[in-house]
Amino acid sequence: MSEPAPDPASETACTLLFPGQGTEAVGMSRGWEAHGPWTDALEAAEARTGHPLRRAMAEGPLDLLRAQRLAPCAVLAHSVGIFRARRAAGMPLPVAAAGHSMGFYSALVAAGVVPLEATLDLISAVEDLSETAFGEGTMGMAFLIGVPELDVRRTLAGHPELVLSNRNGQAQFTVSGPLPALEALVRELGPSALKVGLLPVKHPLHGPHMAALLPAITRRLGAVKPADPAFPLISHFDGRLLTTGAAAWDEGLASVALPVDWLAVVARLRALGAPLAECGHGRQLAGLTRWAARDLAVASLQEPPQP
């Protein structure tokens, strides 16, 4: 068994990985309240959204923290706050950064492409337009672990209303689409899967169902003027490097309709050759990266730096 990766926050320039929704947990803010840059990020997010992010993160209940509109804002603000606190404590600028799903929004803010408020507005736009387009309880996502990709694709051929939305590893996927079809897929693949189930997401993210919303999303965010990133960002769609503000922000606007290919991201991480560190709560991306390439270690920045 390999040794755990060291904390690279003091001297080594890393490639940072920003996790997405699903990493929220009661207690995730513990120790960060004493760090001004983290507190400033959370105060700004609360002022923009009206959500009690710090209270939900510190005290729960978990149902509040995982609420459809609160959870992504909490994950985003927490990751951005960690990045800024770590930078203030001496962490060098990263070599590059990637984000998984809405974790790409955290990367956009960390790189200085857009303000935190712009990505919070983007989350709000996606939620508003999705609720109007799909209605309550009609759409969602399912996860499949331990099923070969060929078997997943063969099964999806019998469910044309569903799409493969995430390739997270060699045998770890998510599927998006109408809820009844997702439930049928879960029943069908359940006996052969290591783990399978519905995700606590109410929209068919990272698939063509969301494509019709992109013009309205773009209009809602039309006043945002992106800046070139302070470091390259990695597309979670195909692993290419995004080095201009326009390219990075376009990717952010379109990301809800673009499938996630973490295998392509991992190929880019390997090519860059820098140490890897997860900038957020938990070990979501350490786990996904290990599914894709067992020799790549990912350090965690979830614990506050020492004074």
mmCIF file of C-alpha atoms in Angstrom:
data_model
loop_
_atom_site.group_PDB
_atom_site.id
_atom_site.type_symbol
_atom_site.label_atom_id
_atom_site.label_comp_id
_atom_site.label_asym_id
_atom_site.label_seq_id
_atom_site.Cartn_x
_atom_site.Cartn_y
_atom_site.Cartn_z
ATOM 1 C CA MET A 1 0.000 0.000 0.000
ATOM 2 C CA SER A 2 1.423 3.383 -1.010
ATOM 3 C CA GLU A 3 2.331 6.017 1.548
ATOM 4 C CA PRO A 4 -0.145 8.928 1.898
ATOM 5 C CA ALA A 5 0.825 12.004 -0.082
ATOM 6 C CA PRO A 6 2.419 14.810 1.978
ATOM 7 C CA ASP A 7 0.732 18.165 2.499
ATOM 8 C CA PRO A 8 2.235 20.281 -0.308
ATOM 9 C CA ALA A 9 0.853 23.615 0.832
ATOM 10 C CA SER A 10 4.040 25.300 1.984
ATOM 11 C CA GLU A 11 6.608 25.138 -0.812
ATOM 12 C CA THR A 12 5.683 22.907 -3.758
ATOM 13 C CA ALA A 13 3.647 24.152 -6.705
ATOM 14 C CA CYS A 14 0.888 21.599 -7.273
ATOM 15 C CA THR A 15 -1.983 20.968 -9.599
ATOM 16 C CA LEU A 16 -5.098 21.610 -7.548
ATOM 17 C CA LEU A 17 -8.277 19.542 -7.806
ATOM 18 C CA PHE A 18 -11.538 21.191 -6.733
ATOM 19 C CA PRO A 19 -14.325 18.791 -5.719
ATOM 20 C CA GLY A 20 -17.979 19.136 -6.626
ATOM 21 C CA GLN A 21 -21.322 18.677 -4.940
ATOM 22 C CA GLY A 22 -21.615 15.645 -2.692
ATOM 23 C CA THR A 23 -18.599 16.536 -0.546
ATOM 24 C CA GLU A 24 -20.583 18.665 1.897
ATOM 25 C CA ALA A 25 -20.603 17.422 5.506
ATOM 26 C CA VAL A 26 -21.590 18.866 8.855
ATOM 27 C CA GLY A 27 -18.378 20.005 10.538
ATOM 28 C CA MET A 28 -16.543 20.733 7.291
ATOM 29 C CA SER A 29 -15.864 24.316 8.416
ATOM 30 C CA ARG A 30 -14.207 23.306 11.696
ATOM 31 C CA GLY A 31 -10.964 25.214 12.227
ATOM 32 C CA TRP A 32 -11.408 27.457 9.192
ATOM 33 C CA GLU A 33 -13.412 30.100 11.053
ATOM 34 C CA ALA A 34 -10.141 31.513 12.437
ATOM 35 C CA HIS A 35 -8.765 32.216 8.947
ATOM 36 C CA GLY A 36 -9.735 35.617 7.604
ATOM 37 C CA PRO A 37 -9.630 34.744 3.878
ATOM 38 C CA TRP A 38 -11.950 31.782 4.444
ATOM 39 C CA THR A 39 -14.352 33.858 6.546
ATOM 40 C CA ASP A 40 -14.327 36.639 3.940
ATOM 41 C CA ALA A 41 -15.268 34.162 1.191
ATOM 42 C CA LEU A 42 -18.121 32.709 3.233
ATOM 43 C CA GLU A 43 -19.433 36.142 4.208
ATOM 44 C CA ALA A 44 -19.430 37.189 0.546
ATOM 45 C CA ALA A 45 -21.266 34.009 -0.471
ATOM 46 C CA GLU A 46 -23.876 34.439 2.259
ATOM 47 C CA ALA A 47 -24.432 38.064 1.277
ATOM 48 C CA ARG A 48 -24.952 37.062 -2.355
ATOM 49 C CA THR A 49 -27.196 34.053 -1.798
ATOM 50 C CA GLY A 50 -28.952 34.676 1.509
ATOM 51 C CA HIS A 51 -28.131 31.101 2.580
ATOM 52 C CA PRO A 52 -26.845 30.441 6.138
ATOM 53 C CA LEU A 53 -23.787 28.627 4.800
ATOM 54 C CA ARG A 54 -21.553 28.789 7.869
ATOM 55 C CA ARG A 55 -24.325 27.715 10.235
ATOM 56 C CA ALA A 56 -25.315 24.818 7.981
ATOM 57 C CA MET A 57 -21.691 23.717 7.607
ATOM 58 C CA ALA A 58 -20.957 23.948 11.329
ATOM 59 C CA GLU A 59 -24.233 22.789 12.883
ATOM 60 C CA GLY A 60 -26.381 21.203 10.169
ATOM 61 C CA PRO A 61 -28.804 19.599 10.016
ATOM 62 C CA LEU A 62 -27.463 17.574 7.128
ATOM 63 C CA ASP A 63 -30.730 17.934 5.209
ATOM 64 C CA LEU A 64 -30.265 21.712 5.215
ATOM 65 C CA LEU A 65 -26.631 21.468 4.118
ATOM 66 C CA ARG A 66 -27.566 19.106 1.292
ATOM 67 C CA ALA A 67 -30.503 21.206 0.072
ATOM 68 C CA GLN A 68 -30.496 21.560 -3.709
ATOM 69 C CA ARG A 69 -29.762 25.282 -3.700
ATOM 70 C CA LEU A 70 -27.530 25.464 -0.634
ATOM 71 C CA ALA A 71 -25.149 22.530 -1.148
ATOM 72 C CA PRO A 72 -23.362 23.753 -4.307
ATOM 73 C CA CYS A 73 -22.922 27.224 -2.805
ATOM 74 C CA ALA A 74 -21.421 25.740 0.364
ATOM 75 C CA VAL A 75 -18.976 23.554 -1.568
ATOM 76 C CA LEU A 76 -17.972 26.429 -3.847
ATOM 77 C CA ALA A 77 -17.454 29.010 -1.102
ATOM 78 C CA HIS A 78 -15.616 26.533 1.137
ATOM 79 C CA SER A 79 -13.186 25.498 -1.607
ATOM 80 C CA VAL A 80 -12.525 29.107 -2.609
ATOM 81 C CA GLY A 81 -12.033 30.023 1.054
ATOM 82 C CA ILE A 82 -9.555 27.164 1.522
ATOM 83 C CA PHE A 83 -7.621 28.262 -1.563
ATOM 84 C CA ARG A 84 -7.412 31.872 -0.396
ATOM 85 C CA ALA A 85 -6.465 30.919 3.155
ATOM 86 C CA ARG A 86 -3.772 28.569 1.895
ATOM 87 C CA ARG A 87 -2.404 31.236 -0.428
ATOM 88 C CA ALA A 88 -2.281 33.704 2.468
ATOM 89 C CA ALA A 89 -0.357 31.082 4.462
ATOM 90 C CA GLY A 90 2.294 30.806 1.731
ATOM 91 C CA MET A 91 1.051 28.240 -0.779
ATOM 92 C CA PRO A 92 2.473 29.051 -4.235
ATOM 93 C CA LEU A 93 0.249 29.475 -7.246
ATOM 94 C CA PRO A 94 -0.646 26.082 -8.678
ATOM 95 C CA VAL A 95 0.766 24.707 -11.899
ATOM 96 C CA ALA A 96 -2.818 24.232 -13.081
ATOM 97 C CA ALA A 97 -6.241 23.433 -11.642
ATOM 98 C CA ALA A 98 -9.109 21.098 -12.444
ATOM 99 C CA GLY A 99 -12.607 20.908 -11.053
ATOM 100 C CA HIS A 100 -15.010 17.998 -11.050
ATOM 101 C CA SER A 101 -18.493 19.057 -12.174
ATOM 102 C CA MET A 102 -19.353 22.302 -10.353
ATOM 103 C CA GLY A 103 -15.895 22.160 -8.788
ATOM 104 C CA PHE A 104 -14.843 23.833 -12.041
ATOM 105 C CA TYR A 105 -16.590 26.971 -10.729
ATOM 106 C CA SER A 106 -14.214 26.935 -7.741
ATOM 107 C CA ALA A 107 -11.276 26.690 -10.127
ATOM 108 C CA LEU A 108 -12.591 29.650 -12.134
ATOM 109 C CA VAL A 109 -12.705 31.827 -9.017
ATOM 110 C CA ALA A 110 -9.356 30.626 -7.666
ATOM 111 C CA ALA A 111 -7.681 31.460 -10.981
ATOM 112 C CA GLY A 112 -9.207 34.937 -10.982
ATOM 113 C CA VAL A 113 -11.275 34.409 -14.137
ATOM 114 C CA VAL A 114 -14.480 35.692 -12.504
ATOM 115 C CA PRO A 115 -15.475 36.831 -9.006
ATOM 116 C CA LEU A 116 -17.034 34.415 -6.550
ATOM 117 C CA GLU A 117 -20.336 36.242 -6.961
ATOM 118 C CA ALA A 118 -20.468 35.434 -10.686
ATOM 119 C CA THR A 119 -20.271 31.687 -10.071
ATOM 120 C CA LEU A 120 -22.907 31.912 -7.344
ATOM 121 C CA ASP A 121 -25.130 33.708 -9.851
ATOM 122 C CA LEU A 122 -24.405 30.921 -12.345
ATOM 123 C CA ILE A 123 -25.542 28.300 -9.811
ATOM 124 C CA SER A 124 -28.719 30.300 -9.203
ATOM 125 C CA ALA A 125 -29.393 30.612 -12.945
ATOM 126 C CA VAL A 126 -28.994 26.860 -13.470
ATOM 127 C CA GLU A 127 -31.349 26.114 -10.576
ATOM 128 C CA ASP A 128 -33.995 28.629 -11.657
ATOM 129 C CA LEU A 129 -34.037 27.575 -15.295
ATOM 130 C CA SER A 130 -33.893 23.848 -14.520
ATOM 131 C CA GLU A 131 -36.854 24.056 -12.146
ATOM 132 C CA THR A 132 -38.867 25.875 -14.810
ATOM 133 C CA ALA A 133 -37.869 23.501 -17.611
ATOM 134 C CA PHE A 134 -38.201 20.148 -15.849
ATOM 135 C CA GLY A 135 -40.463 20.507 -12.835
ATOM 136 C CA GLU A 136 -40.157 18.796 -9.469
ATOM 137 C CA GLY A 137 -39.311 15.090 -9.300
ATOM 138 C CA THR A 138 -39.026 14.450 -13.040
ATOM 139 C CA MET A 139 -35.277 14.332 -13.683
ATOM 140 C CA GLY A 140 -32.107 13.268 -11.932
ATOM 141 C CA MET A 141 -28.887 11.284 -12.019
ATOM 142 C CA ALA A 142 -27.787 7.773 -11.035
ATOM 143 C CA PHE A 143 -24.354 6.385 -10.173
ATOM 144 C CA LEU A 144 -22.927 3.036 -11.256
ATOM 145 C CA ILE A 145 -19.819 1.515 -9.666
ATOM 146 C CA GLY A 146 -18.197 -1.745 -10.672
ATOM 147 C CA VAL A 147 -19.904 -2.132 -14.055
ATOM 148 C CA PRO A 148 -17.693 -2.224 -17.183
ATOM 149 C CA GLU A 149 -18.245 0.703 -19.529
ATOM 150 C CA LEU A 150 -19.230 -1.564 -22.405
ATOM 151 C CA ASP A 151 -22.002 -3.084 -20.282
ATOM 152 C CA VAL A 152 -23.213 0.371 -19.276
ATOM 153 C CA ARG A 153 -23.346 1.524 -22.893
ATOM 154 C CA ARG A 154 -25.121 -1.654 -24.010
ATOM 155 C CA THR A 155 -27.748 -1.194 -21.329
ATOM 156 C CA LEU A 156 -28.191 2.491 -22.191
ATOM 157 C CA ALA A 157 -28.978 1.482 -25.771
ATOM 158 C CA GLY A 158 -32.281 0.204 -24.387
ATOM 159 C CA HIS A 159 -32.931 3.519 -22.621
ATOM 160 C CA PRO A 160 -32.495 6.197 -25.321
ATOM 161 C CA GLU A 161 -33.803 8.913 -22.999
ATOM 162 C CA LEU A 162 -30.773 8.428 -20.710
ATOM 163 C CA VAL A 163 -27.188 9.599 -21.312
ATOM 164 C CA LEU A 164 -23.795 8.698 -19.879
ATOM 165 C CA SER A 165 -22.960 11.952 -18.099
ATOM 166 C CA ASN A 166 -19.762 11.156 -16.152
ATOM 167 C CA ARG A 167 -16.823 8.851 -16.824
ATOM 168 C CA ASN A 168 -15.270 9.041 -13.372
ATOM 169 C CA GLY A 169 -13.070 5.957 -13.605
ATOM 170 C CA GLN A 170 -12.558 2.662 -15.361
ATOM 171 C CA ALA A 171 -15.788 1.315 -13.844
ATOM 172 C CA GLN A 172 -17.425 4.312 -12.201
ATOM 173 C CA PHE A 173 -20.068 6.314 -14.066
ATOM 174 C CA THR A 174 -23.104 8.521 -13.710
ATOM 175 C CA VAL A 175 -26.145 8.651 -15.960
ATOM 176 C CA SER A 176 -28.617 11.525 -16.414
ATOM 177 C CA GLY A 177 -32.217 11.712 -17.558
ATOM 178 C CA PRO A 178 -35.850 11.146 -16.579
ATOM 179 C CA LEU A 179 -36.315 9.685 -13.114
ATOM 180 C CA PRO A 180 -38.481 6.668 -14.114
ATOM 181 C CA ALA A 181 -35.884 5.559 -16.650
ATOM 182 C CA LEU A 182 -33.091 6.025 -14.087
ATOM 183 C CA GLU A 183 -34.984 3.869 -11.604
ATOM 184 C CA ALA A 184 -35.386 1.168 -14.265
ATOM 185 C CA LEU A 185 -31.662 1.348 -15.057
ATOM 186 C CA VAL A 186 -30.767 0.976 -11.380
ATOM 187 C CA ARG A 187 -32.963 -2.118 -11.126
ATOM 188 C CA GLU A 188 -31.504 -3.582 -14.297
ATOM 189 C CA LEU A 189 -27.830 -3.086 -13.452
ATOM 190 C CA GLY A 190 -28.128 -3.500 -9.692
ATOM 191 C CA PRO A 191 -27.435 -7.256 -9.605
ATOM 192 C CA SER A 192 -24.162 -6.882 -11.526
ATOM 193 C CA ALA A 193 -22.912 -3.642 -9.941
ATOM 194 C CA LEU A 194 -20.667 -3.210 -6.942
ATOM 195 C CA LYS A 195 -22.819 -0.227 -5.991
ATOM 196 C CA VAL A 196 -25.646 1.570 -7.766
ATOM 197 C CA GLY A 197 -28.266 4.139 -6.828
ATOM 198 C CA LEU A 198 -29.837 7.527 -7.408
ATOM 199 C CA LEU A 199 -27.909 10.703 -6.629
ATOM 200 C CA PRO A 200 -29.502 13.492 -4.542
ATOM 201 C CA VAL A 201 -29.628 15.730 -7.632
ATOM 202 C CA LYS A 202 -32.868 16.951 -9.169
ATOM 203 C CA HIS A 203 -31.572 17.925 -12.610
ATOM 204 C CA PRO A 204 -30.135 15.907 -15.549
ATOM 205 C CA LEU A 205 -26.714 17.520 -15.363
ATOM 206 C CA HIS A 206 -23.876 17.016 -17.841
ATOM 207 C CA GLY A 207 -26.033 15.874 -20.707
ATOM 208 C CA PRO A 208 -28.005 17.125 -23.698
ATOM 209 C CA HIS A 209 -31.154 17.621 -21.615
ATOM 210 C CA MET A 210 -29.484 20.763 -20.250
ATOM 211 C CA ALA A 211 -28.379 22.111 -23.644
ATOM 212 C CA ALA A 212 -31.631 23.988 -24.296
ATOM 213 C CA LEU A 213 -30.986 26.050 -21.159
ATOM 214 C CA LEU A 214 -27.582 27.351 -22.271
ATOM 215 C CA PRO A 215 -28.792 30.429 -24.208
ATOM 216 C CA ALA A 216 -30.831 31.642 -21.227
ATOM 217 C CA ILE A 217 -27.959 30.888 -18.819
ATOM 218 C CA THR A 218 -25.600 32.880 -21.038
ATOM 219 C CA ARG A 219 -28.013 35.842 -21.157
ATOM 220 C CA ARG A 220 -28.380 35.808 -17.359
ATOM 221 C CA LEU A 221 -24.595 36.045 -16.983
ATOM 222 C CA GLY A 222 -24.058 38.403 -19.919
ATOM 223 C CA ALA A 223 -22.581 41.223 -17.817
ATOM 224 C CA VAL A 224 -19.671 39.086 -16.578
ATOM 225 C CA LYS A 225 -16.313 40.012 -18.131
ATOM 226 C CA PRO A 226 -13.798 37.196 -17.611
ATOM 227 C CA ALA A 227 -10.093 37.792 -17.051
ATOM 228 C CA ASP A 228 -7.289 35.515 -18.175
ATOM 229 C CA PRO A 229 -6.555 32.873 -15.519
ATOM 230 C CA ALA A 230 -3.535 33.204 -13.256
ATOM 231 C CA PHE A 231 -2.815 29.541 -14.057
ATOM 232 C CA PRO A 232 -4.209 27.132 -16.674
ATOM 233 C CA LEU A 233 -7.485 25.373 -16.031
ATOM 234 C CA ILE A 234 -8.178 21.822 -17.187
ATOM 235 C CA SER A 235 -11.405 21.116 -19.027
ATOM 236 C CA HIS A 236 -13.394 18.370 -17.317
ATOM 237 C CA PHE A 237 -14.965 17.672 -20.706
ATOM 238 C CA ASP A 238 -11.852 16.618 -22.645
ATOM 239 C CA GLY A 239 -8.796 17.470 -20.520
ATOM 240 C CA ARG A 240 -7.542 20.325 -22.687
ATOM 241 C CA LEU A 241 -5.815 23.306 -21.075
ATOM 242 C CA LEU A 242 -7.816 26.538 -20.916
ATOM 243 C CA THR A 243 -5.471 29.526 -20.866
ATOM 244 C CA THR A 244 -7.709 32.492 -21.706
ATOM 245 C CA GLY A 245 -10.527 34.011 -19.717
ATOM 246 C CA ALA A 246 -12.975 33.688 -22.603
ATOM 247 C CA ALA A 247 -12.279 29.968 -23.068
ATOM 248 C CA ALA A 248 -12.456 29.250 -19.333
ATOM 249 C CA TRP A 249 -15.711 31.163 -18.782
ATOM 250 C CA ASP A 250 -17.320 29.663 -21.888
ATOM 251 C CA GLU A 251 -16.502 26.242 -20.453
ATOM 252 C CA GLY A 252 -18.056 27.233 -17.130
ATOM 253 C CA LEU A 253 -21.267 28.435 -18.764
ATOM 254 C CA ALA A 254 -21.560 25.275 -20.869
ATOM 255 C CA SER A 255 -20.394 22.842 -18.205
ATOM 256 C CA VAL A 256 -23.873 21.812 -17.035
ATOM 257 C CA ALA A 257 -24.513 20.342 -20.500
ATOM 258 C CA LEU A 258 -21.008 18.942 -21.093
ATOM 259 C CA PRO A 259 -20.254 15.387 -19.932
ATOM 260 C CA VAL A 260 -17.481 14.953 -17.384
ATOM 261 C CA ASP A 261 -14.564 12.765 -18.432
ATOM 262 C CA TRP A 262 -12.304 12.414 -15.399
ATOM 263 C CA LEU A 263 -10.189 9.907 -17.295
ATOM 264 C CA ALA A 264 -9.259 12.684 -19.748
ATOM 265 C CA VAL A 265 -8.469 14.969 -16.812
ATOM 266 C CA VAL A 266 -6.248 12.310 -15.257
ATOM 267 C CA ALA A 267 -4.371 11.922 -18.544
ATOM 268 C CA ARG A 268 -3.660 15.662 -18.428
ATOM 269 C CA LEU A 269 -2.608 15.470 -14.778
ATOM 270 C CA ARG A 270 -0.127 12.755 -15.661
ATOM 271 C CA ALA A 271 1.235 14.812 -18.550
ATOM 272 C CA LEU A 272 1.735 17.861 -16.320
ATOM 273 C CA GLY A 273 3.660 15.751 -13.814
ATOM 274 C CA ALA A 274 3.123 18.051 -10.823
ATOM 275 C CA PRO A 275 2.099 16.884 -7.331
ATOM 276 C CA LEU A 276 -1.663 16.776 -6.833
ATOM 277 C CA ALA A 277 -3.685 18.306 -3.999
ATOM 278 C CA GLU A 278 -7.442 18.345 -3.393
ATOM 279 C CA CYS A 279 -8.686 21.820 -2.432
ATOM 280 C CA GLY A 280 -11.947 21.213 -0.598
ATOM 281 C CA HIS A 281 -13.582 18.991 1.961
ATOM 282 C CA GLY A 282 -13.177 15.228 1.864
ATOM 283 C CA ARG A 283 -11.320 12.938 -0.501
ATOM 284 C CA GLN A 284 -13.744 12.729 -3.426
ATOM 285 C CA LEU A 285 -11.170 13.428 -6.125
ATOM 286 C CA ALA A 286 -8.423 11.417 -4.464
ATOM 287 C CA GLY A 287 -10.765 8.463 -4.756
ATOM 288 C CA LEU A 288 -11.818 9.157 -8.343
ATOM 289 C CA THR A 289 -8.235 9.719 -9.435
ATOM 290 C CA ARG A 290 -7.197 6.454 -7.816
ATOM 291 C CA TRP A 291 -9.981 4.653 -9.714
ATOM 292 C CA ALA A 292 -8.532 6.065 -12.924
ATOM 293 C CA ALA A 293 -4.813 5.671 -12.151
ATOM 294 C CA ARG A 294 -3.808 3.792 -9.036
ATOM 295 C CA ASP A 295 -0.280 5.221 -8.998
ATOM 296 C CA LEU A 296 -1.373 8.892 -8.704
ATOM 297 C CA ALA A 297 -1.498 10.122 -5.096
ATOM 298 C CA VAL A 298 -3.600 13.161 -4.186
ATOM 299 C CA ALA A 299 -2.848 15.112 -1.028
ATOM 300 C CA SER A 300 -5.616 16.861 0.914
ATOM 301 C CA LEU A 301 -5.818 20.520 1.878
ATOM 302 C CA GLN A 302 -8.979 20.111 3.953
ATOM 303 C CA GLU A 303 -7.251 20.717 7.296
ATOM 304 C CA PRO A 304 -6.490 24.373 8.138
ATOM 305 C CA PRO A 305 -2.825 25.398 7.941
ATOM 306 C CA GLN A 306 -1.022 25.825 11.222
ATOM 307 C CA PRO A 307 -0.300 29.404 12.356
#
